[in-house]
mmCIF file of C-alpha atoms in Angstrom:
data_model
loop_
_atom_site.group_PDB
_atom_site.id
_atom_site.type_symbol
_atom_site.label_atom_id
_atom_site.label_comp_id
_atom_site.label_asym_id
_atom_site.label_seq_id
_atom_site.Cartn_x
_atom_site.Cartn_y
_atom_site.Cartn_z
ATOM 1 C CA MET S 200 -13.818 1.872 -10.874
ATOM 2 C CA LEU S 201 -14.029 -0.131 -7.686
ATOM 3 C CA PHE S 202 -12.203 -3.408 -7.120
ATOM 4 C CA GLU S 203 -12.030 -5.778 -4.207
ATOM 5 C CA VAL S 204 -8.613 -7.381 -4.142
ATOM 6 C CA GLN S 205 -7.582 -10.294 -1.967
ATOM 7 C CA ARG S 206 -3.854 -10.974 -1.855
ATOM 8 C CA TRP S 207 -1.821 -13.810 -0.427
ATOM 9 C CA ARG S 208 1.970 -13.852 -0.413
ATOM 10 C CA ALA S 209 4.308 -16.538 0.877
ATOM 11 C CA ASP S 210 7.855 -15.884 2.021
ATOM 12 C CA ASP S 211 9.179 -17.503 -1.198
ATOM 13 C CA ALA S 212 7.593 -14.729 -3.368
ATOM 14 C CA SER S 213 4.754 -16.973 -4.481
ATOM 15 C CA GLY S 214 1.152 -15.914 -4.045
ATOM 16 C CA ARG S 215 -2.321 -15.461 -5.323
ATOM 17 C CA VAL S 216 -4.525 -12.496 -6.238
ATOM 18 C CA ILE S 217 -8.295 -12.605 -6.567
ATOM 19 C CA ARG S 218 -9.734 -9.407 -8.023
ATOM 20 C CA SER S 219 -13.439 -8.594 -8.368
ATOM 21 C CA ARG S 220 -14.917 -5.518 -10.030
ATOM 22 C CA TYR S 221 -17.952 -3.764 -8.540
ATOM 23 C CA PRO S 222 -20.683 -3.561 -9.460
ATOM 24 C CA GLY S 223 -20.328 -7.138 -10.698
ATOM 25 C CA GLY S 224 -22.555 -7.317 -13.746
ATOM 26 C CA ASN S 225 -20.675 -8.895 -16.637
ATOM 27 C CA GLN S 226 -17.247 -8.103 -15.216
ATOM 28 C CA PRO S 227 -15.108 -11.215 -14.685
ATOM 29 C CA THR S 228 -13.196 -12.015 -11.539
ATOM 30 C CA ASP S 229 -9.474 -12.405 -12.071
ATOM 31 C CA ASP S 230 -7.810 -15.221 -10.122
ATOM 32 C CA SER S 231 -4.042 -15.296 -10.629
ATOM 33 C CA THR S 232 -1.524 -17.664 -9.075
ATOM 34 C CA TYR S 233 2.166 -16.774 -8.787
ATOM 35 C CA TYR S 234 4.794 -19.471 -8.301
ATOM 36 C CA PRO S 235 7.936 -19.119 -6.111
ATOM 37 C CA GLY S 236 9.981 -16.110 -7.155
ATOM 38 C CA GLN S 237 7.328 -14.627 -9.465
ATOM 39 C CA LEU S 238 6.190 -11.756 -7.223
ATOM 40 C CA ASP S 239 8.282 -8.592 -7.155
ATOM 41 C CA GLY S 240 9.869 -7.298 -4.003
ATOM 42 C CA PRO S 241 11.943 -8.795 -1.255
ATOM 43 C CA ILE S 242 11.675 -12.405 -0.145
ATOM 44 C CA GLY S 243 10.342 -12.940 3.378
ATOM 45 C CA PRO S 244 8.427 -10.881 5.903
ATOM 46 C CA ILE S 245 8.800 -7.131 6.473
ATOM 47 C CA ALA S 246 12.050 -6.518 8.325
ATOM 48 C CA ALA S 247 11.944 -5.560 11.998
ATOM 49 C CA ASP S 248 15.275 -3.723 11.753
ATOM 50 C CA PRO S 249 15.185 -0.197 10.234
ATOM 51 C CA THR S 250 18.358 -0.776 8.182
ATOM 52 C CA ALA S 251 17.044 -4.048 6.752
ATOM 53 C CA LEU S 252 13.638 -2.413 6.138
ATOM 54 C CA THR S 253 15.347 0.388 4.211
ATOM 55 C CA ALA S 254 16.975 -2.255 1.999
ATOM 56 C CA GLN S 255 13.551 -3.848 1.410
ATOM 57 C CA ILE S 256 12.057 -0.470 0.467
ATOM 58 C CA ASP S 257 14.941 0.042 -1.959
ATOM 59 C CA THR S 258 13.991 -3.152 -3.813
ATOM 60 C CA THR S 259 10.633 -1.619 -4.795
ATOM 61 C CA GLN S 260 11.335 2.138 -4.730
ATOM 62 C CA PRO S 261 14.976 3.254 -4.365
ATOM 63 C CA ARG S 262 15.265 5.805 -1.542
ATOM 64 C CA PHE S 263 17.544 8.042 -3.626
ATOM 65 C CA LEU S 264 14.322 9.023 -5.444
ATOM 66 C CA GLY S 265 13.329 10.932 -2.304
ATOM 67 C CA PRO S 266 10.667 10.753 0.393
ATOM 68 C CA THR S 267 7.871 9.830 -2.017
ATOM 69 C CA ALA S 268 9.783 6.644 -2.819
ATOM 70 C CA VAL S 269 9.696 5.700 0.862
ATOM 71 C CA ILE S 270 5.902 6.166 0.953
ATOM 72 C CA ARG S 271 5.417 4.243 -2.317
ATOM 73 C CA GLY S 272 7.814 1.491 -1.242
ATOM 74 C CA LEU S 273 6.024 1.027 2.064
ATOM 75 C CA ALA S 274 2.642 0.987 0.314
ATOM 76 C CA SER S 275 3.966 -1.780 -1.928
ATOM 77 C CA LEU S 276 5.345 -3.833 0.966
ATOM 78 C CA LEU S 277 2.272 -3.327 3.151
ATOM 79 C CA GLY S 278 -0.102 -4.121 0.302
ATOM 80 C CA TRP S 279 1.202 -7.700 0.330
ATOM 81 C CA ARG S 280 2.297 -8.312 3.908
ATOM 82 C CA THR S 281 1.005 -7.847 7.428
ATOM 83 C CA PRO S 282 3.897 -6.631 9.577
ATOM 84 C CA ASN S 283 4.307 -7.758 13.158
ATOM 85 C CA GLN S 284 4.719 -5.222 15.977
ATOM 86 C CA ALA S 285 8.515 -5.076 15.632
ATOM 87 C CA ALA S 286 8.221 -4.421 11.879
ATOM 88 C CA ARG S 287 5.608 -1.691 12.478
ATOM 89 C CA THR S 288 8.052 -0.057 14.896
ATOM 90 C CA ALA S 289 10.783 -0.233 12.236
ATOM 91 C CA ILE S 290 8.382 1.348 9.714
ATOM 92 C CA LEU S 291 7.720 4.271 12.051
ATOM 93 C CA THR S 292 11.460 4.615 12.723
ATOM 94 C CA VAL S 293 12.243 4.766 9.000
ATOM 95 C CA LEU S 294 9.448 7.286 8.396
ATOM 96 C CA HIS S 295 10.655 9.424 11.318
ATOM 97 C CA GLY S 296 14.185 9.456 9.898
ATOM 98 C CA THR S 297 13.123 10.414 6.366
ATOM 99 C CA ALA S 298 13.486 14.103 5.502
ATOM 100 C CA GLY S 299 10.571 15.567 3.545
ATOM 101 C CA ILE S 300 7.869 13.480 5.232
ATOM 102 C CA THR S 301 4.839 15.380 6.555
ATOM 103 C CA TYR S 302 2.869 14.185 9.568
ATOM 104 C CA HIS S 303 -0.917 14.691 9.713
ATOM 105 C CA PRO S 304 -2.257 13.980 13.229
ATOM 106 C CA SER S 305 -5.826 13.179 12.177
ATOM 107 C CA VAL S 306 -6.907 11.855 8.776
ATOM 108 C CA ASN S 307 -10.058 9.904 7.933
ATOM 109 C CA ASP S 308 -9.950 7.095 5.423
ATOM 110 C CA ARG S 309 -12.867 6.323 3.103
ATOM 111 C CA ALA S 310 -14.281 3.834 5.601
ATOM 112 C CA GLY S 311 -14.564 6.666 8.147
ATOM 113 C CA ARG S 312 -11.717 5.428 10.356
ATOM 114 C CA THR S 313 -9.467 8.066 11.900
ATOM 115 C CA GLY S 314 -5.765 7.506 11.529
ATOM 116 C CA ILE S 315 -2.505 9.362 11.336
ATOM 117 C CA GLY S 316 -1.331 10.493 7.939
ATOM 118 C CA ILE S 317 2.208 10.344 6.637
ATOM 119 C CA SER S 318 2.764 12.040 3.284
ATOM 120 C CA ALA S 319 5.375 13.229 0.846
ATOM 121 C CA THR S 320 4.944 15.332 -2.278
ATOM 122 C CA ALA S 321 6.898 15.543 -5.535
ATOM 123 C CA ASP S 322 5.995 17.027 -8.912
ATOM 124 C CA ASN S 323 2.600 18.154 -7.530
ATOM 125 C CA ILE S 324 1.667 14.577 -6.597
ATOM 126 C CA ARG S 325 1.029 13.720 -2.952
ATOM 127 C CA PHE S 326 1.532 10.191 -1.669
ATOM 128 C CA LEU S 327 -0.245 9.488 1.632
ATOM 129 C CA LEU S 328 -0.276 6.559 4.038
ATOM 130 C CA ILE S 329 -3.003 6.461 6.686
ATOM 131 C CA LEU S 330 -1.973 4.371 9.688
ATOM 132 C CA ASN S 331 -3.954 3.098 12.651
ATOM 133 C CA PRO S 332 -2.822 5.340 15.546
ATOM 134 C CA SER S 333 -2.917 2.458 18.065
ATOM 135 C CA THR S 334 -1.369 -0.404 16.085
ATOM 136 C CA GLY S 335 0.527 1.252 13.213
ATOM 137 C CA GLU S 336 -1.250 -0.986 10.670
ATOM 138 C CA LEU S 337 -1.962 0.438 7.231
ATOM 139 C CA LEU S 338 -5.542 1.670 6.814
ATOM 140 C CA ALA S 339 -5.228 3.341 3.403
ATOM 141 C CA TYR S 340 -2.873 4.568 0.704
ATOM 142 C CA GLU S 341 -3.666 7.488 -1.583
ATOM 143 C CA ARG S 342 -1.986 9.119 -4.563
ATOM 144 C CA ALA S 343 -3.399 12.522 -5.450
ATOM 145 C CA ALA S 344 -2.508 15.036 -8.141
ATOM 146 C CA LEU S 345 -2.477 18.430 -6.443
ATOM 147 C CA THR S 346 -3.000 20.300 -9.687
ATOM 148 C CA PRO S 347 -5.092 19.051 -12.585
ATOM 149 C CA PRO S 348 -3.509 18.302 -15.957
ATOM 150 C CA ALA S 349 -3.538 21.330 -18.270
ATOM 151 C CA ASP S 350 -5.450 19.432 -20.959
ATOM 152 C CA GLY S 351 -8.121 18.097 -18.578
ATOM 153 C CA ASP S 352 -11.495 19.359 -17.456
ATOM 154 C CA ARG S 353 -10.835 18.918 -13.717
ATOM 155 C CA ASN S 354 -10.452 21.747 -11.259
ATOM 156 C CA GLY S 355 -8.253 21.442 -8.204
ATOM 157 C CA ALA S 356 -6.650 18.386 -6.676
ATOM 158 C CA PHE S 357 -7.941 14.899 -7.416
ATOM 159 C CA VAL S 358 -7.225 11.404 -6.193
ATOM 160 C CA ASP S 359 -6.111 9.092 -8.976
ATOM 161 C CA ASP S 360 -5.322 5.983 -6.890
ATOM 162 C CA TYR S 361 -6.735 4.846 -3.547
ATOM 163 C CA HIS S 362 -6.312 1.583 -1.646
ATOM 164 C CA LEU S 363 -8.454 0.914 1.407
ATOM 165 C CA PHE S 364 -7.244 -1.926 3.645
ATOM 166 C CA LEU S 365 -10.117 -3.396 5.603
ATOM 167 C CA VAL S 366 -8.655 -6.701 6.779
ATOM 168 C CA HIS S 367 -5.108 -7.816 7.574
ATOM 169 C CA THR S 368 -4.695 -11.485 8.443
ATOM 170 C CA HIS S 369 -2.237 -14.348 8.344
ATOM 171 C CA THR S 370 -3.088 -17.710 6.832
ATOM 172 C CA THR S 371 -1.216 -20.769 5.665
ATOM 173 C CA SER S 372 -3.204 -21.091 2.448
ATOM 174 C CA SER S 373 -5.023 -19.032 -0.178
ATOM 175 C CA ASP S 374 -7.399 -21.919 -0.824
ATOM 176 C CA ASN S 375 -11.006 -20.758 -0.562
ATOM 177 C CA SER S 376 -12.503 -24.242 -0.488
#
């Protein structure tokens, strides 16, 4: 299934999500509004300090769960926010200081863009962030099962979740009118 998702998040944990299924056909578009405090995760922008960023990651995926929690926590934060340069530096600092993270110098996302990959694996599931090598912005997030389920008909590894980030912007409103 393919979805286009547009997300807006304010610093007070309010926001809006517009979700469209492709191909369109008879599939409805979901338009959800969230009031202050209704969205999960930390209040405010992504922290520019590695210690504060670690605390933000812990609110979505506690780091004691290992390096995959760091990848998943960052995917959650970056799926709703566009970090500034200082926050992107903090992200790279946290990733660099996390044991069990694997660096992939050249990875292509599904839009054909080349980025750097940062991954961690647990229980035969790989979690991968693909970052723009020049800016550090998130290009894609992937979760892949490295071995198929015993009761399935799949052979080899398969991707079961993929998020492609094509546009990162700031705006003061989610109003489309």
